[in-house]
Amino acid sequence: MQNIDQYLEQNRQRFEQELCQLLRIPSVSADSAHKADVAKAAEWVADQFRGMKLKVELIPTAGNPIVFAESPPVAGAPSVLVYGHYDVQPPDPLTEWKSPPFEPTVRDGNVYARGATDDKGQMFTHLKSTQAWLATVGQLPLQLKFLIEGEEEVGSANLEPFIEANKDKLACNVVVISDTSQFGPGQPAITYGLRGISYYELRLKGPMQDLHSGTFGGGVSNPANALVAMLSALINERGQVQVPGFYDDVDPLTGRERAEFAKLPFDEAEFMRKLGVKGLRGEEGFTTLERRWARPTFDINGLWSGYQGEGAKTVLPAKAGAKFSFRLVPKQDPKKLSAALEKKLRELCPPGIEMELVDFHGAPGVTVPLESPFVSAASQAISEGFGKTPVFMREGGSIPVVATFHELLGVDTLLLGWGLDDDNTHSPNEKFSLADFHRGIKSSAHLWRHLSQIRA
Ligand code: BES
Ligand code: ZN
């Protein structure tokens, strides 16, 4: 590995410059105004693979293109599928950014830009490690297949049919994804569980137009009142979700897992300080890590109604709406939840209000087994890349395709995150530590060697 490590050292600056090129492309998948930028990012990623002389395809879908690249099979060594996404979340609110979201800027050893960690920077580590092998050794020690999509941030709707239709092409022994976090600065981790998600929009309609709240208030159902009453009935004072059957398929945390979580050096006071909050609240009977990683929950993601302007306006609004989602744990079925939720909301909806529930997307939660030679290989590689043995943890975010890989390809995923919880993903001033970027590349380069020693 000596000449590979040396190559990585010598090319640090170029890797950073290339990452900045990708970060300059505003590939926001949620916003159709950025359609051309999304296509440009896909093309840029495909060009990277072309530069490495890998077999590359830029595959159009009903949505954004998929980039697929592969190296030749290696007899006796496993095939590894690397998944990542080149799309990013919208950058708003723009006024909160210290430097513009699509003008990558380095401050204090971090690169600031939308997509820096999620997922352009993390995904890119696997491309550079691969390039290092090809430029020094001349060939890879195992077969790599890359599946880089452009719709992860909007629910990956077109990816599942693609995987279903291309099972042979995607066949592999294990999947590698870097789109998660370390436990904390200087403490890398292997993530063995992610929560699932079920995302909705509720639209309520009352009178045909806004009314005077003095003339009509008290006599006519107010959609804004109805909205807050309906939403607050979905979770009780003890932090328990109130949709019938919600907990039916939730496995209790095992004593062993609770003990393992409790051993992690989580500092609650520091956690609160970093978030700027003076207290925490969640499901009764569980610790903060348990609540965030391994318990299902309900959060409102956005809500609107009535007068938002300066001063006071006495209005009874005609409409109200909200976006909200549930984070799910393995075995909870988003479809089953949708049916129970719709029934519950219809019962809660007062007379004089018409409701519509839109089901955006859903994906189940996952856990991956830790007793596997792939996990040992990853642990070795990360120890070499970061100079520290990784801990095992779960995380609260969702990567819908992990369950799909298990279901359709019959393979587990290694979730090897180089990010940090305070990287501001999905919020203003997203960043990625450049030191971790390079440690990630080194870990990845070593991972190819450790995985190649596992007999396929
Ligand atoms: N990189 C995240 C997933 C993630 C976040 C994993 C935090 C672990 C910790 C990913 O890009 C993401 O944000 N996914 C969405 C999925 C949704 C849009 C279906 C999420 O979790 O909200
Ligand atoms: Zn991501």
Coordinates of C-alpha atoms and ligand atoms in Angstrom, one line a residue:
M1 CA 0.0 0.0 0.0
Q2 CA 3.1 2.2 0.2
N3 CA 3.0 3.7 -3.3
I4 CA -0.8 4.1 -3.1
D5 CA -0.5 6.0 0.2
Q6 CA 2.3 8.1 -1.4
Y7 CA 0.1 8.9 -4.4
L8 CA -2.7 10.0 -2.1
E9 CA -0.3 12.3 -0.3
Q10 CA 1.0 13.8 -3.5
N11 CA -2.4 14.4 -4.9
R12 CA -4.2 16.0 -2.0
Q13 CA -4.5 19.4 -3.6
R14 CA -5.8 18.1 -6.9
F15 CA -8.4 16.0 -5.1
E16 CA -9.6 19.1 -3.3
Q17 CA -9.7 21.1 -6.4
E18 CA -11.7 18.5 -8.3
L19 CA -14.1 18.2 -5.4
C20 CA -14.7 22.0 -5.6
Q21 CA -15.5 21.7 -9.3
L22 CA -18.3 19.2 -8.5
L23 CA -19.5 21.4 -5.6
R24 CA -19.8 24.3 -7.9
I25 CA -22.6 22.6 -9.8
P26 CA -25.9 23.4 -8.2
S27 CA -27.5 19.9 -8.7
V28 CA -30.6 20.5 -6.5
S29 CA -33.0 17.6 -7.3
A30 CA -36.0 19.0 -5.5
D31 CA -36.1 22.1 -7.8
S32 CA -37.0 21.7 -11.5
A33 CA -35.2 25.0 -12.2
H34 CA -32.0 23.0 -11.7
K35 CA -32.7 20.2 -14.1
A36 CA -29.8 21.2 -16.4
D37 CA -27.4 21.5 -13.4
V38 CA -28.4 18.0 -12.3
A39 CA -27.6 16.7 -15.8
K40 CA -24.3 18.5 -15.7
A41 CA -23.3 16.9 -12.4
A42 CA -24.1 13.5 -13.7
E43 CA -22.0 14.2 -16.8
W44 CA -19.1 15.4 -14.5
V45 CA -19.2 12.2 -12.5
A46 CA -19.3 10.1 -15.6
D47 CA -16.3 12.0 -16.9
Q48 CA -14.3 11.1 -13.8
F49 CA -14.9 7.4 -14.5
R50 CA -14.0 7.9 -18.2
G51 CA -10.8 9.4 -17.0
M52 CA -10.0 6.2 -15.1
K53 CA -10.9 4.1 -18.2
L54 CA -13.7 2.3 -16.5
K55 CA -16.7 1.2 -18.5
V56 CA -19.2 4.0 -18.0
E57 CA -22.9 4.5 -18.7
L58 CA -25.0 7.5 -18.2
I59 CA -28.5 6.1 -17.9
P60 CA -31.5 8.3 -18.4
T61 CA -34.5 7.6 -16.1
A62 CA -38.0 9.1 -15.8
G63 CA -36.2 11.5 -13.4
N64 CA -32.5 12.3 -13.2
P65 CA -29.8 10.2 -14.8
I66 CA -28.0 7.3 -13.1
V67 CA -24.2 7.0 -13.5
F68 CA -23.0 3.4 -13.7
A69 CA -19.4 2.4 -14.0
E70 CA -17.5 -0.9 -13.5
S71 CA -14.1 -2.4 -13.6
P72 CA -13.5 -6.0 -14.8
P73 CA -14.2 -9.0 -12.5
V74 CA -11.2 -10.4 -10.5
A75 CA -11.1 -14.2 -10.2
G76 CA -11.5 -15.3 -6.5
A77 CA -12.2 -11.8 -5.2
P78 CA -15.5 -10.3 -4.4
S79 CA -17.5 -7.7 -6.4
V80 CA -18.3 -4.5 -4.5
L81 CA -21.0 -2.1 -5.4
V82 CA -20.4 1.5 -4.4
Y83 CA -23.5 3.7 -4.1
G84 CA -23.6 7.5 -3.7
H85 CA -25.6 10.5 -4.9
Y86 CA -24.6 13.6 -6.8
D87 CA -27.9 15.5 -6.1
V88 CA -28.1 17.9 -3.2
Q89 CA -30.8 19.5 -1.0
P90 CA -32.0 23.0 -1.7
P91 CA -29.6 25.6 -0.2
D92 CA -32.3 27.9 1.3
P93 CA -32.4 30.1 3.5
L94 CA -29.6 31.7 1.4
T95 CA -29.2 34.7 3.7
E96 CA -27.9 32.4 6.5
W97 CA -24.8 31.2 4.4
K98 CA -21.5 32.9 5.3
S99 CA -20.2 32.1 1.8
P100 CA -22.5 31.3 -1.2
P101 CA -23.6 27.6 -1.2
F102 CA -22.3 26.9 -4.6
E103 CA -19.0 28.7 -4.3
P104 CA -17.0 26.2 -2.2
T105 CA -14.8 28.1 0.4
V106 CA -12.2 26.7 2.7
R107 CA -12.3 28.0 6.3
D108 CA -10.5 26.3 9.3
G109 CA -9.7 23.2 7.3
N110 CA -13.4 22.7 6.2
V111 CA -14.8 23.1 2.8
Y112 CA -18.1 24.9 3.0
A113 CA -20.7 24.3 0.2
R114 CA -24.1 22.6 -0.3
G115 CA -23.3 18.9 -0.8
A116 CA -19.8 19.0 0.7
T117 CA -20.6 16.0 3.0
D118 CA -24.0 15.0 1.7
D119 CA -23.0 13.4 -0.5
K120 CA -20.6 14.8 -3.1
G121 CA -17.5 14.9 -0.8
Q122 CA -18.1 11.5 0.8
M123 CA -19.0 9.8 -2.5
F124 CA -15.9 11.3 -4.2
T125 CA -13.5 9.5 -1.7
H126 CA -14.3 6.2 -3.4
L127 CA -13.5 7.6 -6.9
K128 CA -10.2 9.0 -5.8
S129 CA -9.1 5.8 -4.0
T130 CA -10.0 3.8 -7.1
Q131 CA -8.0 6.3 -9.2
A132 CA -5.0 5.8 -6.9
W133 CA -5.0 2.1 -7.4
L134 CA -5.3 2.4 -11.1
A135 CA -2.5 5.0 -11.3
T136 CA -0.1 3.1 -9.2
V137 CA -0.8 -0.6 -9.2
G138 CA -2.4 -0.4 -12.6
Q139 CA -5.4 -2.6 -11.7
L140 CA -7.9 -3.1 -8.9
P141 CA -7.6 -6.1 -6.5
L142 CA -11.4 -6.7 -6.8
Q143 CA -14.3 -5.8 -9.1
L144 CA -15.9 -2.4 -8.3
K145 CA -19.2 -1.3 -9.6
F146 CA -20.4 2.3 -9.0
L147 CA -24.0 3.3 -8.9
I148 CA -24.3 7.1 -8.5
E149 CA -27.8 8.5 -8.6
G150 CA -29.4 11.9 -8.7
E151 CA -32.6 11.5 -6.8
E152 CA -31.6 10.4 -3.3
E153 CA -32.7 13.7 -1.7
V154 CA -36.2 13.4 -3.2
G155 CA -36.8 9.7 -2.3
S156 CA -35.1 7.7 -5.0
A157 CA -38.3 7.0 -6.8
N158 CA -36.7 5.8 -10.1
L159 CA -33.9 3.8 -8.5
E160 CA -35.9 0.8 -7.4
P161 CA -37.3 0.0 -10.8
F162 CA -33.7 0.4 -12.2
I163 CA -32.3 -2.1 -9.7
E164 CA -35.2 -4.5 -10.3
A165 CA -34.5 -4.4 -14.1
N166 CA -30.7 -4.7 -13.7
K167 CA -30.1 -7.3 -11.1
D168 CA -27.4 -9.1 -13.1
K169 CA -25.6 -5.9 -13.9
L170 CA -25.6 -4.9 -10.2
A171 CA -24.9 -8.3 -8.8
C172 CA -22.3 -8.1 -6.0
N173 CA -21.1 -9.5 -2.7
V174 CA -21.5 -6.3 -0.6
V175 CA -22.5 -2.7 -1.0
V176 CA -20.4 0.3 0.3
I177 CA -22.0 3.6 1.0
S178 CA -20.4 6.7 2.5
D179 CA -23.3 9.0 3.3
T180 CA -23.4 8.9 7.1
S181 CA -21.3 10.3 9.9
Q182 CA -18.5 9.5 12.3
F183 CA -19.5 9.2 16.0
G184 CA -17.6 12.5 16.6
P185 CA -14.4 14.3 15.6
G186 CA -11.6 11.8 15.7
Q187 CA -13.9 8.9 16.4
P188 CA -14.8 7.1 13.2
A189 CA -17.7 4.7 13.1
I190 CA -19.4 1.9 11.2
T191 CA -23.1 2.5 11.1
Y192 CA -25.2 -0.7 11.4
G193 CA -28.7 0.8 11.5
L194 CA -30.6 3.6 9.8
R195 CA -34.2 4.7 10.4
G196 CA -36.8 4.5 7.6
I197 CA -39.1 7.4 6.7
S198 CA -42.7 8.0 5.7
Y199 CA -43.4 11.6 4.4
Y200 CA -46.7 13.3 4.0
E201 CA -48.5 16.6 3.2
L202 CA -51.8 17.4 4.9
R203 CA -54.0 20.0 3.2
L204 CA -57.1 21.4 4.9
K205 CA -59.8 23.5 3.4
G206 CA -62.5 25.4 5.2
P207 CA -64.7 28.3 4.0
M208 CA -64.4 29.3 0.3
Q209 CA -62.3 32.4 1.3
D210 CA -60.6 34.0 4.3
L211 CA -63.1 35.4 6.8
H212 CA -63.3 38.1 9.5
S213 CA -62.4 36.1 12.6
G214 CA -64.7 38.4 14.7
T215 CA -67.8 37.9 12.6
F216 CA -67.3 34.2 12.0
G217 CA -64.8 32.9 14.6
G218 CA -66.3 30.4 17.0
G219 CA -69.1 29.5 14.6
V220 CA -67.1 28.2 11.6
S221 CA -64.3 25.6 11.7
N222 CA -60.9 27.2 11.4
P223 CA -58.6 25.1 9.2
A224 CA -55.5 26.4 11.1
N225 CA -57.0 25.4 14.5
A226 CA -58.0 22.1 13.0
L227 CA -54.5 21.6 11.6
V228 CA -52.7 22.1 14.9
A229 CA -55.3 20.0 16.8
M230 CA -55.0 17.2 14.3
L231 CA -51.2 17.2 14.2
S232 CA -50.8 17.4 18.0
A233 CA -53.2 14.4 18.4
L234 CA -50.6 12.4 16.5
I235 CA -48.1 12.4 19.4
N236 CA -48.8 12.5 23.2
E237 CA -47.1 14.2 26.1
R238 CA -44.9 11.2 26.6
G239 CA -43.5 11.4 23.1
Q240 CA -45.5 8.4 21.9
V241 CA -47.0 8.3 18.4
Q242 CA -50.7 8.0 18.5
V243 CA -51.5 6.3 15.2
P244 CA -53.2 3.0 16.0
G245 CA -50.8 0.0 15.4
F246 CA -47.8 2.3 15.1
Y247 CA -45.7 0.3 17.6
D248 CA -47.0 -3.2 16.6
D249 CA -43.9 -4.1 14.6
V250 CA -41.3 -2.1 16.6
D251 CA -38.8 -4.5 18.2
P252 CA -37.8 -3.4 21.7
L253 CA -34.1 -2.4 22.1
T254 CA -32.2 -5.3 23.5
G255 CA -30.4 -4.9 26.8
R256 CA -27.1 -5.5 25.0
E257 CA -27.7 -2.8 22.5
R258 CA -28.8 -0.3 25.2
A259 CA -25.6 -1.1 27.1
E260 CA -23.5 -0.6 24.0
F261 CA -25.1 2.8 23.3
A262 CA -24.6 3.8 26.9
K263 CA -20.8 3.1 26.6
L264 CA -20.4 5.6 23.8
P265 CA -18.9 8.8 25.0
F266 CA -22.0 10.9 24.3
D267 CA -22.0 14.3 26.2
E268 CA -25.5 15.5 26.5
A269 CA -24.6 19.0 27.8
E270 CA -22.2 19.5 24.8
F271 CA -24.9 18.2 22.4
M272 CA -27.3 20.8 23.7
R273 CA -24.7 23.6 23.7
K274 CA -23.9 22.9 20.0
L275 CA -27.5 23.0 19.0
G276 CA -28.3 26.1 21.0
V277 CA -31.0 24.5 23.1
K278 CA -31.5 24.5 26.9
G279 CA -33.4 21.2 27.2
L280 CA -34.3 18.0 25.4
R281 CA -37.5 16.2 24.9
G282 CA -38.4 12.8 23.4
E283 CA -40.0 9.5 24.0
E284 CA -40.2 8.8 27.7
G285 CA -38.0 5.9 29.0
F286 CA -35.3 6.3 26.3
T287 CA -31.9 8.1 26.2
T288 CA -31.1 10.7 23.6
L289 CA -29.1 8.3 21.5
E290 CA -31.8 5.7 21.7
R291 CA -34.4 8.2 20.7
R292 CA -32.4 9.5 17.7
W293 CA -31.1 6.2 16.4
A294 CA -33.4 3.4 17.3
R295 CA -36.9 4.6 18.2
P296 CA -39.5 5.8 15.7
T297 CA -40.8 9.3 15.8
F298 CA -43.0 12.1 14.3
D299 CA -41.8 15.5 13.2
I300 CA -43.5 18.4 11.5
N301 CA -41.3 19.6 8.6
G302 CA -43.2 22.7 7.6
L303 CA -46.6 24.3 8.1
W304 CA -48.5 27.2 6.7
S305 CA -51.8 29.1 7.1
G306 CA -53.3 32.5 7.6
Y307 CA -51.5 35.9 8.0
Q308 CA -47.7 35.9 8.0
G309 CA -47.1 39.6 7.4
E310 CA -46.2 42.4 9.8
G311 CA -48.5 43.3 12.7
A312 CA -51.9 41.7 13.4
K313 CA -54.7 40.7 11.0
T314 CA -57.9 39.2 12.4
V315 CA -58.5 36.5 9.9
L316 CA -60.1 33.1 9.9
P317 CA -58.0 31.5 7.1
A318 CA -59.7 29.4 4.4
K319 CA -56.8 26.9 4.2
A320 CA -54.0 25.3 6.2
G321 CA -51.4 22.8 5.4
A322 CA -48.4 21.0 6.8
K323 CA -45.6 18.7 5.7
F324 CA -44.6 16.0 8.3
S325 CA -42.8 12.7 8.5
F326 CA -42.3 9.7 10.7
R327 CA -38.9 8.1 11.1
L328 CA -39.3 4.4 11.3
V329 CA -37.4 1.5 12.7
P330 CA -36.9 -1.9 10.9
K331 CA -40.0 -3.9 10.4
Q332 CA -42.4 -0.9 10.5
D333 CA -44.1 -0.8 7.1
P334 CA -44.6 2.7 5.6
K335 CA -47.6 1.5 3.6
K336 CA -49.4 0.1 6.6
L337 CA -48.7 3.4 8.4
S338 CA -50.2 5.4 5.6
A339 CA -53.5 3.6 5.8
A340 CA -53.7 3.9 9.6
L341 CA -52.7 7.5 9.5
E342 CA -55.3 8.5 6.9
K343 CA -58.0 6.8 8.9
K344 CA -56.9 8.5 12.1
L345 CA -56.8 11.9 10.5
R346 CA -60.2 11.5 9.0
E347 CA -61.6 10.7 12.5
L348 CA -59.9 13.8 13.8
C349 CA -61.0 16.2 11.0
P350 CA -63.8 18.5 12.3
P351 CA -67.0 19.2 10.4
G352 CA -66.7 21.9 7.8
I353 CA -63.1 21.0 6.9
E354 CA -62.2 19.0 3.9
M355 CA -58.9 17.2 4.1
E356 CA -56.4 15.7 1.6
L357 CA -53.5 13.6 2.6
V358 CA -50.6 13.3 0.1
D359 CA -48.2 10.4 0.6
F360 CA -44.8 11.6 -0.8
H361 CA -42.4 8.7 -0.2
G362 CA -41.6 6.0 2.2
A363 CA -38.7 3.6 3.0
P364 CA -38.3 1.1 5.8
G365 CA -35.5 1.2 8.4
V366 CA -32.6 -1.2 8.3
T367 CA -30.0 -2.9 10.4
V368 CA -27.0 -4.7 9.0
P369 CA -25.3 -7.7 10.7
L370 CA -22.0 -6.9 12.4
E371 CA -20.6 -10.5 12.3
S372 CA -19.3 -10.6 8.8
P373 CA -15.9 -10.6 7.2
F374 CA -16.9 -7.5 5.3
V375 CA -17.4 -5.6 8.5
S376 CA -14.0 -6.8 9.8
A377 CA -12.4 -5.6 6.6
A378 CA -14.0 -2.2 6.9
S379 CA -13.0 -1.9 10.5
Q380 CA -9.3 -2.6 9.5
A381 CA -9.4 -0.2 6.6
I382 CA -10.9 2.6 8.7
S383 CA -8.3 2.0 11.5
E384 CA -5.6 2.5 8.9
G385 CA -7.2 5.5 7.3
F386 CA -8.1 7.4 10.5
G387 CA -5.5 6.0 12.9
K388 CA -8.4 5.0 15.2
T389 CA -10.6 1.9 15.5
P390 CA -14.2 2.6 14.5
V391 CA -17.1 2.2 17.0
F392 CA -20.3 0.7 15.9
M393 CA -23.4 2.9 16.0
R394 CA -26.8 3.4 14.5
E395 CA -28.1 6.7 13.0
G396 CA -31.4 8.4 12.6
G397 CA -31.3 9.4 9.0
S398 CA -32.5 7.4 6.0
I399 CA -31.0 6.0 2.8
P400 CA -33.9 4.3 1.1
V401 CA -31.8 2.2 -1.2
V402 CA -30.2 0.2 1.6
A403 CA -33.4 -1.8 2.1
T404 CA -33.8 -2.2 -1.7
F405 CA -30.3 -3.7 -2.1
H406 CA -31.1 -6.2 0.6
E407 CA -34.4 -7.1 -0.9
L408 CA -33.5 -7.2 -4.6
L409 CA -29.9 -8.1 -4.6
G410 CA -29.7 -10.1 -1.4
V411 CA -26.7 -8.2 -0.1
D412 CA -25.8 -6.2 3.0
T413 CA -24.4 -2.7 3.0
L414 CA -21.3 -1.3 4.7
L415 CA -22.2 2.3 5.9
L416 CA -18.9 4.0 6.3
G417 CA -19.4 7.6 7.1
W418 CA -16.7 10.3 7.0
G419 CA -19.0 13.2 8.0
L420 CA -19.8 14.7 11.4
D421 CA -23.2 15.4 13.0
D422 CA -22.4 19.1 13.0
D423 CA -21.7 19.3 9.2
N424 CA -25.0 21.2 8.7
T425 CA -26.3 18.8 6.1
H426 CA -29.7 20.0 4.8
S427 CA -29.1 23.4 6.5
P428 CA -27.1 26.5 5.9
N429 CA -23.2 26.4 5.9
E430 CA -22.9 22.7 5.1
K431 CA -19.2 21.7 5.5
F432 CA -16.8 18.8 5.2
S433 CA -13.5 18.5 7.0
L434 CA -10.8 18.2 4.4
A435 CA -8.7 16.1 6.8
D436 CA -11.6 13.6 7.0
F437 CA -12.0 13.8 3.2
H438 CA -8.4 12.6 2.8
R439 CA -8.7 10.0 5.7
G440 CA -11.8 8.8 3.9
I441 CA -9.9 8.3 0.6
K442 CA -7.1 6.5 2.4
S443 CA -9.6 4.2 4.2
S444 CA -11.3 3.5 0.9
A445 CA -8.0 2.6 -0.8
H446 CA -7.2 0.2 2.0
L447 CA -10.7 -1.1 2.0
W448 CA -10.4 -2.4 -1.6
R449 CA -7.3 -4.4 -0.4
H450 CA -9.0 -5.9 2.7
L451 CA -12.2 -6.7 0.9
S452 CA -10.2 -8.3 -2.0
Q453 CA -8.8 -10.9 0.5
I454 CA -12.2 -12.2 1.3
R455 CA -12.9 -15.3 -0.8
A456 CA -16.0 -14.7 -3.0
Ligands
BES1 N1 -27.1 11.4 4.0 C1 -28.4 11.3 4.3 C2 -28.8 10.2 5.2 C3 -28.3 10.2 6.6 C4 -28.5 11.4 7.4 C5 -27.8 9.1 7.2 C6 -28.1 11.4 8.7 C7 -27.4 9.2 8.5 C8 -27.5 10.3 9.2 C9 -29.3 11.3 3.1 O1 -28.8 12.0 2.0 C10 -30.6 11.9 3.4 O2 -30.7 13.0 3.9 N2 -31.7 11.1 3.2 C11 -33.0 11.6 3.4 C12 -33.9 10.5 2.8 C13 -35.3 11.0 2.4 C14 -35.3 12.2 1.5 C15 -36.0 9.8 1.7 C16 -33.4 11.8 4.9 O3 -32.9 11.0 5.7 O4 -34.1 12.7 5.2
ZN2 ZN -27.0 11.9 1.5

